[in-house]
Each structure stands twice: as structure tokens, then as C-alpha cells.
Amino acid sequence: YGDVSQTRSFGYVDDTVDGLIRLMNQDQTIGPVNIGNPHEFTVKELAEMVVEITGSKSKIVYMPLPGDDPKQRRPDIRRAEKLLDWHPKVELREGLEKTIAYFKALDLRKFRKPTEHSAHRNTVDEGKVKKRLSYALVP
């Protein structure tokens, strides 16, 4: 969405589970502890990396930026590092490679096609959404 310069921080499930288990198994603190990855990537970098790793010929499509879309998302994990001796270990590329390999190994005939997502109703007419979704899971 937008010019795709907004940043996001992506965490791999193994890191998240490890952090949550450490949080549950301690009694030093009560309250919020950010379990996330402080390494930021632009949405464009993510999209380009996915296209590269999958070998897809997909083109990046730019859509209008929703008004409430944050420009930056980066968790402060200092409490997790201090209290839980935790930090993420899996870098974005490695996590994407593992995730893509997992989904490529699935027998997609066992799953239904995705349904239209309501967020797209504001920015794209239904015909384009349905066409795009029909290709969403093609490996």
C-alpha cells in the first residue's frame, strides 16, 4: 500500500514461541514485554524478497495507503532482553525461506481458495480482487 516505504518488523514463529515460553516461565515481571523483531524492513523490501525467493514473475502492485496505516512498526525488546535473556534469532530471509518451503510442500488441493478480504473493498473493485485472489496460492 502507498509507496511501500513504511516499515515493518517481522518475527519468525519459533522466536515468538521461545519468547512466550520464557515469559510464562519467569516470575520477575508482570505486564507487557515485547516479543518481536526490532530489525525493520520496508514493505517494498519484503515484497521484493518474496518475489526473489519464490522465483515468481509477479509484479509489485501499488494500492492507495489506508489512512490509519502506521508508517513504522518496530518493537522495543529491551525488557525481553533484560528479563528473559531473549532476542530473535531467525533473520527475515531465513524465516521466509522456511515458510515458503513449508507452503510449497502442502498439497493445495486439500484447501479452499481464499475468500475476498473486506479491506480490499475500499480500494479495489470486486472483479480485480477475485482475479488476484485466484492466483494467490499458486506456487
mmCIF file with all atom_site columns, C-alpha atoms in Angstrom:
data_model
loop_
_atom_site.group_PDB
_atom_site.id
_atom_site.type_symbol
_atom_site.label_atom_id
_atom_site.label_alt_id
_atom_site.label_comp_id
_atom_site.label_asym_id
_atom_site.label_entity_id
_atom_site.label_seq_id
_atom_site.pdbx_PDB_ins_code
_atom_site.Cartn_x
_atom_site.Cartn_y
_atom_site.Cartn_z
_atom_site.occupancy
_atom_site.B_iso_or_equiv
_atom_site.pdbx_formal_charge
_atom_site.auth_seq_id
_atom_site.auth_comp_id
_atom_site.auth_asym_id
_atom_site.auth_atom_id
_atom_site.pdbx_PDB_model_num
ATOM 1   C CA . TYR A 1 1   ? 0.000   0.000   0.000   1.00 0.00 ? 1   TYR A CA 1
ATOM 2   C CA . GLY A 1 2   ? 1.163   3.541   -0.677  1.00 0.00 ? 2   GLY A CA 1
ATOM 3   C CA . ASP A 1 3   ? 4.740   3.954   -1.853  1.00 0.00 ? 3   ASP A CA 1
ATOM 4   C CA . VAL A 1 4   ? 5.658   0.872   0.256   1.00 0.00 ? 4   VAL A CA 1
ATOM 5   C CA . SER A 1 5   ? 8.268   2.833   2.203   1.00 0.00 ? 5   SER A CA 1
ATOM 6   C CA . GLN A 1 6   ? 6.504   2.142   5.507   1.00 0.00 ? 6   GLN A CA 1
ATOM 7   C CA . THR A 1 7   ? 8.470   -0.246  7.685   1.00 0.00 ? 7   THR A CA 1
ATOM 8   C CA . ARG A 1 8   ? 7.509   -3.424  9.454   1.00 0.00 ? 8   ARG A CA 1
ATOM 9   C CA . SER A 1 9   ? 9.312   -5.825  11.752  1.00 0.00 ? 9   SER A CA 1
ATOM 10  C CA . PHE A 1 10  ? 8.792   -9.484  11.025  1.00 0.00 ? 10  PHE A CA 1
ATOM 11  C CA . GLY A 1 11  ? 9.240   -12.271 13.547  1.00 0.00 ? 11  GLY A CA 1
ATOM 12  C CA . TYR A 1 12  ? 9.540   -15.980 12.906  1.00 0.00 ? 12  TYR A CA 1
ATOM 13  C CA . VAL A 1 13  ? 7.190   -18.251 14.829  1.00 0.00 ? 13  VAL A CA 1
ATOM 14  C CA . ASP A 1 14  ? 9.996   -20.216 16.527  1.00 0.00 ? 14  ASP A CA 1
ATOM 15  C CA . ASP A 1 15  ? 11.387  -16.997 18.014  1.00 0.00 ? 15  ASP A CA 1
ATOM 16  C CA . THR A 1 16  ? 7.939   -15.863 19.146  1.00 0.00 ? 16  THR A CA 1
ATOM 17  C CA . VAL A 1 17  ? 7.155   -19.199 20.812  1.00 0.00 ? 17  VAL A CA 1
ATOM 18  C CA . ASP A 1 18  ? 10.555  -19.218 22.541  1.00 0.00 ? 18  ASP A CA 1
ATOM 19  C CA . GLY A 1 19  ? 9.961   -15.698 23.872  1.00 0.00 ? 19  GLY A CA 1
ATOM 20  C CA . LEU A 1 20  ? 6.460   -16.502 25.094  1.00 0.00 ? 20  LEU A CA 1
ATOM 21  C CA . ILE A 1 21  ? 7.623   -19.680 26.862  1.00 0.00 ? 21  ILE A CA 1
ATOM 22  C CA . ARG A 1 22  ? 10.390  -17.725 28.582  1.00 0.00 ? 22  ARG A CA 1
ATOM 23  C CA . LEU A 1 23  ? 7.844   -15.095 29.644  1.00 0.00 ? 23  LEU A CA 1
ATOM 24  C CA . MET A 1 24  ? 5.483   -17.714 31.070  1.00 0.00 ? 24  MET A CA 1
ATOM 25  C CA . ASN A 1 25  ? 8.309   -19.470 32.938  1.00 0.00 ? 25  ASN A CA 1
ATOM 26  C CA . GLN A 1 26  ? 9.571   -16.413 34.826  1.00 0.00 ? 26  GLN A CA 1
ATOM 27  C CA . ASP A 1 27  ? 8.289   -14.526 37.835  1.00 0.00 ? 27  ASP A CA 1
ATOM 28  C CA . GLN A 1 28  ? 10.382  -11.322 37.701  1.00 0.00 ? 28  GLN A CA 1
ATOM 29  C CA . THR A 1 29  ? 7.771   -9.216  35.970  1.00 0.00 ? 29  THR A CA 1
ATOM 30  C CA . ILE A 1 30  ? 4.082   -8.858  35.354  1.00 0.00 ? 30  ILE A CA 1
ATOM 31  C CA . GLY A 1 31  ? 2.902   -6.790  32.455  1.00 0.00 ? 31  GLY A CA 1
ATOM 32  C CA . PRO A 1 32  ? 3.778   -6.225  28.857  1.00 0.00 ? 32  PRO A CA 1
ATOM 33  C CA . VAL A 1 33  ? 7.029   -7.467  27.378  1.00 0.00 ? 33  VAL A CA 1
ATOM 34  C CA . ASN A 1 34  ? 7.511   -7.004  23.652  1.00 0.00 ? 34  ASN A CA 1
ATOM 35  C CA . ILE A 1 35  ? 8.342   -10.235 21.884  1.00 0.00 ? 35  ILE A CA 1
ATOM 36  C CA . GLY A 1 36  ? 9.181   -9.112  18.384  1.00 0.00 ? 36  GLY A CA 1
ATOM 37  C CA . ASN A 1 37  ? 11.974  -8.350  15.988  1.00 0.00 ? 37  ASN A CA 1
ATOM 38  C CA . PRO A 1 38  ? 13.485  -4.860  16.061  1.00 0.00 ? 38  PRO A CA 1
ATOM 39  C CA . HIS A 1 39  ? 15.001  -5.196  12.574  1.00 0.00 ? 39  HIS A CA 1
ATOM 40  C CA . GLU A 1 40  ? 12.921  -3.083  10.209  1.00 0.00 ? 40  GLU A CA 1
ATOM 41  C CA . PHE A 1 41  ? 12.270  -3.688  6.525   1.00 0.00 ? 41  PHE A CA 1
ATOM 42  C CA . THR A 1 42  ? 10.222  -1.624  4.139   1.00 0.00 ? 42  THR A CA 1
ATOM 43  C CA . VAL A 1 43  ? 7.159   -3.300  2.706   1.00 0.00 ? 43  VAL A CA 1
ATOM 44  C CA . LYS A 1 44  ? 8.853   -2.974  -0.683  1.00 0.00 ? 44  LYS A CA 1
ATOM 45  C CA . GLU A 1 45  ? 11.935  -4.864  0.561   1.00 0.00 ? 45  GLU A CA 1
ATOM 46  C CA . LEU A 1 46  ? 9.670   -7.630  1.862   1.00 0.00 ? 46  LEU A CA 1
ATOM 47  C CA . ALA A 1 47  ? 7.782   -7.881  -1.429  1.00 0.00 ? 47  ALA A CA 1
ATOM 48  C CA . GLU A 1 48  ? 10.986  -7.937  -3.475  1.00 0.00 ? 48  GLU A CA 1
ATOM 49  C CA . MET A 1 49  ? 12.485  -10.613 -1.218  1.00 0.00 ? 49  MET A CA 1
ATOM 50  C CA . VAL A 1 50  ? 9.389   -12.818 -1.534  1.00 0.00 ? 50  VAL A CA 1
ATOM 51  C CA . VAL A 1 51  ? 9.418   -12.477 -5.338  1.00 0.00 ? 51  VAL A CA 1
ATOM 52  C CA . GLU A 1 52  ? 13.139  -13.311 -5.409  1.00 0.00 ? 52  GLU A CA 1
ATOM 53  C CA . ILE A 1 53  ? 12.996  -16.330 -3.083  1.00 0.00 ? 53  ILE A CA 1
ATOM 54  C CA . THR A 1 54  ? 9.925   -17.840 -4.745  1.00 0.00 ? 54  THR A CA 1
ATOM 55  C CA . GLY A 1 55  ? 11.245  -17.203 -8.247  1.00 0.00 ? 55  GLY A CA 1
ATOM 56  C CA . SER A 1 56  ? 7.900   -15.600 -9.037  1.00 0.00 ? 56  SER A CA 1
ATOM 57  C CA . LYS A 1 57  ? 7.311   -13.431 -12.069 1.00 0.00 ? 57  LYS A CA 1
ATOM 58  C CA . SER A 1 58  ? 4.783   -11.410 -10.035 1.00 0.00 ? 58  SER A CA 1
ATOM 59  C CA . LYS A 1 59  ? 4.874   -7.655  -10.243 1.00 0.00 ? 59  LYS A CA 1
ATOM 60  C CA . ILE A 1 60  ? 4.531   -5.448  -7.185  1.00 0.00 ? 60  ILE A CA 1
ATOM 61  C CA . VAL A 1 61  ? 1.160   -3.694  -7.286  1.00 0.00 ? 61  VAL A CA 1
ATOM 62  C CA . TYR A 1 62  ? 0.812   -0.333  -5.565  1.00 0.00 ? 62  TYR A CA 1
ATOM 63  C CA . MET A 1 63  ? -2.508  0.362   -3.845  1.00 0.00 ? 63  MET A CA 1
ATOM 64  C CA . PRO A 1 64  ? -3.735  3.514   -2.060  1.00 0.00 ? 64  PRO A CA 1
ATOM 65  C CA . LEU A 1 65  ? -2.461  3.686   1.504   1.00 0.00 ? 65  LEU A CA 1
ATOM 66  C CA . PRO A 1 66  ? -5.250  3.346   4.108   1.00 0.00 ? 66  PRO A CA 1
ATOM 67  C CA . GLY A 1 67  ? -5.432  6.440   6.313   1.00 0.00 ? 67  GLY A CA 1
ATOM 68  C CA . ASP A 1 68  ? -4.779  4.523   9.536   1.00 0.00 ? 68  ASP A CA 1
ATOM 69  C CA . ASP A 1 69  ? -1.745  2.597   8.258   1.00 0.00 ? 69  ASP A CA 1
ATOM 70  C CA . PRO A 1 70  ? 1.264   3.203   10.529  1.00 0.00 ? 70  PRO A CA 1
ATOM 71  C CA . LYS A 1 71  ? 4.463   4.398   8.840   1.00 0.00 ? 71  LYS A CA 1
ATOM 72  C CA . GLN A 1 72  ? 6.694   2.431   11.181  1.00 0.00 ? 72  GLN A CA 1
ATOM 73  C CA . ARG A 1 73  ? 6.425   -0.645  13.362  1.00 0.00 ? 73  ARG A CA 1
ATOM 74  C CA . ARG A 1 74  ? 9.434   -1.539  15.457  1.00 0.00 ? 74  ARG A CA 1
ATOM 75  C CA . PRO A 1 75  ? 9.107   -3.182  18.866  1.00 0.00 ? 75  PRO A CA 1
ATOM 76  C CA . ASP A 1 76  ? 11.308  -2.147  21.762  1.00 0.00 ? 76  ASP A CA 1
ATOM 77  C CA . ILE A 1 77  ? 12.543  -5.503  23.074  1.00 0.00 ? 77  ILE A CA 1
ATOM 78  C CA . ARG A 1 78  ? 14.856  -4.209  25.838  1.00 0.00 ? 78  ARG A CA 1
ATOM 79  C CA . ARG A 1 79  ? 12.618  -5.709  28.556  1.00 0.00 ? 79  ARG A CA 1
ATOM 80  C CA . ALA A 1 80  ? 12.646  -9.107  26.830  1.00 0.00 ? 80  ALA A CA 1
ATOM 81  C CA . GLU A 1 81  ? 16.429  -8.976  26.521  1.00 0.00 ? 81  GLU A CA 1
ATOM 82  C CA . LYS A 1 82  ? 16.895  -7.945  30.161  1.00 0.00 ? 82  LYS A CA 1
ATOM 83  C CA . LEU A 1 83  ? 14.218  -10.012 31.904  1.00 0.00 ? 83  LEU A CA 1
ATOM 84  C CA . LEU A 1 84  ? 14.057  -13.069 29.664  1.00 0.00 ? 84  LEU A CA 1
ATOM 85  C CA . ASP A 1 85  ? 17.536  -13.125 28.141  1.00 0.00 ? 85  ASP A CA 1
ATOM 86  C CA . TRP A 1 86  ? 15.672  -13.271 24.846  1.00 0.00 ? 86  TRP A CA 1
ATOM 87  C CA . HIS A 1 87  ? 16.202  -11.885 21.387  1.00 0.00 ? 87  HIS A CA 1
ATOM 88  C CA . PRO A 1 88  ? 15.089  -13.135 17.968  1.00 0.00 ? 88  PRO A CA 1
ATOM 89  C CA . LYS A 1 89  ? 17.489  -15.476 16.190  1.00 0.00 ? 89  LYS A CA 1
ATOM 90  C CA . VAL A 1 90  ? 15.856  -16.067 12.805  1.00 0.00 ? 90  VAL A CA 1
ATOM 91  C CA . GLU A 1 91  ? 16.512  -13.337 10.224  1.00 0.00 ? 91  GLU A CA 1
ATOM 92  C CA . LEU A 1 92  ? 13.784  -12.367 7.765   1.00 0.00 ? 92  LEU A CA 1
ATOM 93  C CA . ARG A 1 93  ? 15.319  -14.120 4.723   1.00 0.00 ? 93  ARG A CA 1
ATOM 94  C CA . GLU A 1 94  ? 15.785  -17.390 6.612   1.00 0.00 ? 94  GLU A CA 1
ATOM 95  C CA . GLY A 1 95  ? 12.247  -17.233 8.016   1.00 0.00 ? 95  GLY A CA 1
ATOM 96  C CA . LEU A 1 96  ? 10.806  -16.553 4.559   1.00 0.00 ? 96  LEU A CA 1
ATOM 97  C CA . GLU A 1 97  ? 12.781  -19.433 3.066   1.00 0.00 ? 97  GLU A CA 1
ATOM 98  C CA . LYS A 1 98  ? 11.468  -21.823 5.735   1.00 0.00 ? 98  LYS A CA 1
ATOM 99  C CA . THR A 1 99  ? 7.897   -20.545 5.373   1.00 0.00 ? 99  THR A CA 1
ATOM 100 C CA . ILE A 1 100 ? 7.930   -20.692 1.572   1.00 0.00 ? 100 ILE A CA 1
ATOM 101 C CA . ALA A 1 101 ? 9.354   -24.236 1.641   1.00 0.00 ? 101 ALA A CA 1
ATOM 102 C CA . TYR A 1 102 ? 6.589   -25.259 4.058   1.00 0.00 ? 102 TYR A CA 1
ATOM 103 C CA . PHE A 1 103 ? 3.828   -23.887 1.838   1.00 0.00 ? 103 PHE A CA 1
ATOM 104 C CA . LYS A 1 104 ? 5.363   -25.335 -1.330  1.00 0.00 ? 104 LYS A CA 1
ATOM 105 C CA . ALA A 1 105 ? 5.255   -28.773 0.294   1.00 0.00 ? 105 ALA A CA 1
ATOM 106 C CA . LEU A 1 106 ? 1.499   -28.519 1.017   1.00 0.00 ? 106 LEU A CA 1
ATOM 107 C CA . ASP A 1 107 ? -0.996  -30.315 -1.187  1.00 0.00 ? 107 ASP A CA 1
ATOM 108 C CA . LEU A 1 108 ? -3.121  -27.291 -2.059  1.00 0.00 ? 108 LEU A CA 1
ATOM 109 C CA . ARG A 1 109 ? -5.923  -29.477 -3.386  1.00 0.00 ? 109 ARG A CA 1
ATOM 110 C CA . LYS A 1 110 ? -6.851  -30.066 0.265   1.00 0.00 ? 110 LYS A CA 1
ATOM 111 C CA . PHE A 1 111 ? -7.563  -26.369 0.863   1.00 0.00 ? 111 PHE A CA 1
ATOM 112 C CA . ARG A 1 112 ? -10.283 -23.995 -0.306  1.00 0.00 ? 112 ARG A CA 1
ATOM 113 C CA . LYS A 1 113 ? -9.459  -20.929 -2.350  1.00 0.00 ? 113 LYS A CA 1
ATOM 114 C CA . PRO A 1 114 ? -9.151  -17.756 -0.262  1.00 0.00 ? 114 PRO A CA 1
ATOM 115 C CA . THR A 1 115 ? -12.160 -15.533 0.107   1.00 0.00 ? 115 THR A CA 1
ATOM 116 C CA . GLU A 1 116 ? -12.278 -11.833 -0.653  1.00 0.00 ? 116 GLU A CA 1
ATOM 117 C CA . HIS A 1 117 ? -10.917 -9.785  2.212   1.00 0.00 ? 117 HIS A CA 1
ATOM 118 C CA . SER A 1 118 ? -13.065 -6.886  3.324   1.00 0.00 ? 118 SER A CA 1
ATOM 119 C CA . ALA A 1 119 ? -10.129 -4.437  3.410   1.00 0.00 ? 119 ALA A CA 1
ATOM 120 C CA . HIS A 1 120 ? -9.898  -4.614  -0.368  1.00 0.00 ? 120 HIS A CA 1
ATOM 121 C CA . ARG A 1 121 ? -13.479 -3.460  -0.869  1.00 0.00 ? 121 ARG A CA 1
ATOM 122 C CA . ASN A 1 122 ? -12.445 0.146   -0.261  1.00 0.00 ? 122 ASN A CA 1
ATOM 123 C CA . THR A 1 123 ? -9.551  0.217   -2.717  1.00 0.00 ? 123 THR A CA 1
ATOM 124 C CA . VAL A 1 124 ? -10.252 -2.297  -5.495  1.00 0.00 ? 124 VAL A CA 1
ATOM 125 C CA . ASP A 1 125 ? -13.353 -3.280  -7.402  1.00 0.00 ? 125 ASP A CA 1
ATOM 126 C CA . GLU A 1 126 ? -14.512 -6.862  -6.827  1.00 0.00 ? 126 GLU A CA 1
ATOM 127 C CA . GLY A 1 127 ? -13.511 -8.175  -10.257 1.00 0.00 ? 127 GLY A CA 1
ATOM 128 C CA . LYS A 1 128 ? -9.857  -7.300  -9.769  1.00 0.00 ? 128 LYS A CA 1
ATOM 129 C CA . VAL A 1 129 ? -9.809  -8.735  -6.253  1.00 0.00 ? 129 VAL A CA 1
ATOM 130 C CA . LYS A 1 130 ? -11.296 -12.043 -7.340  1.00 0.00 ? 130 LYS A CA 1
ATOM 131 C CA . LYS A 1 131 ? -8.842  -12.323 -10.213 1.00 0.00 ? 131 LYS A CA 1
ATOM 132 C CA . ARG A 1 132 ? -5.893  -11.545 -7.935  1.00 0.00 ? 132 ARG A CA 1
ATOM 133 C CA . LEU A 1 133 ? -7.040  -13.985 -5.240  1.00 0.00 ? 133 LEU A CA 1
ATOM 134 C CA . SER A 1 134 ? -7.394  -16.815 -7.718  1.00 0.00 ? 134 SER A CA 1
ATOM 135 C CA . TYR A 1 135 ? -3.624  -16.644 -8.199  1.00 0.00 ? 135 TYR A CA 1
ATOM 136 C CA . ALA A 1 136 ? -2.696  -16.003 -4.567  1.00 0.00 ? 136 ALA A CA 1
ATOM 137 C CA . LEU A 1 137 ? -1.714  -19.578 -3.705  1.00 0.00 ? 137 LEU A CA 1
ATOM 138 C CA . VAL A 1 138 ? -0.224  -20.755 -6.979  1.00 0.00 ? 138 VAL A CA 1
ATOM 139 C CA . PRO A 1 139 ? 3.317   -21.956 -6.194  1.00 0.00 ? 139 PRO A CA 1
#
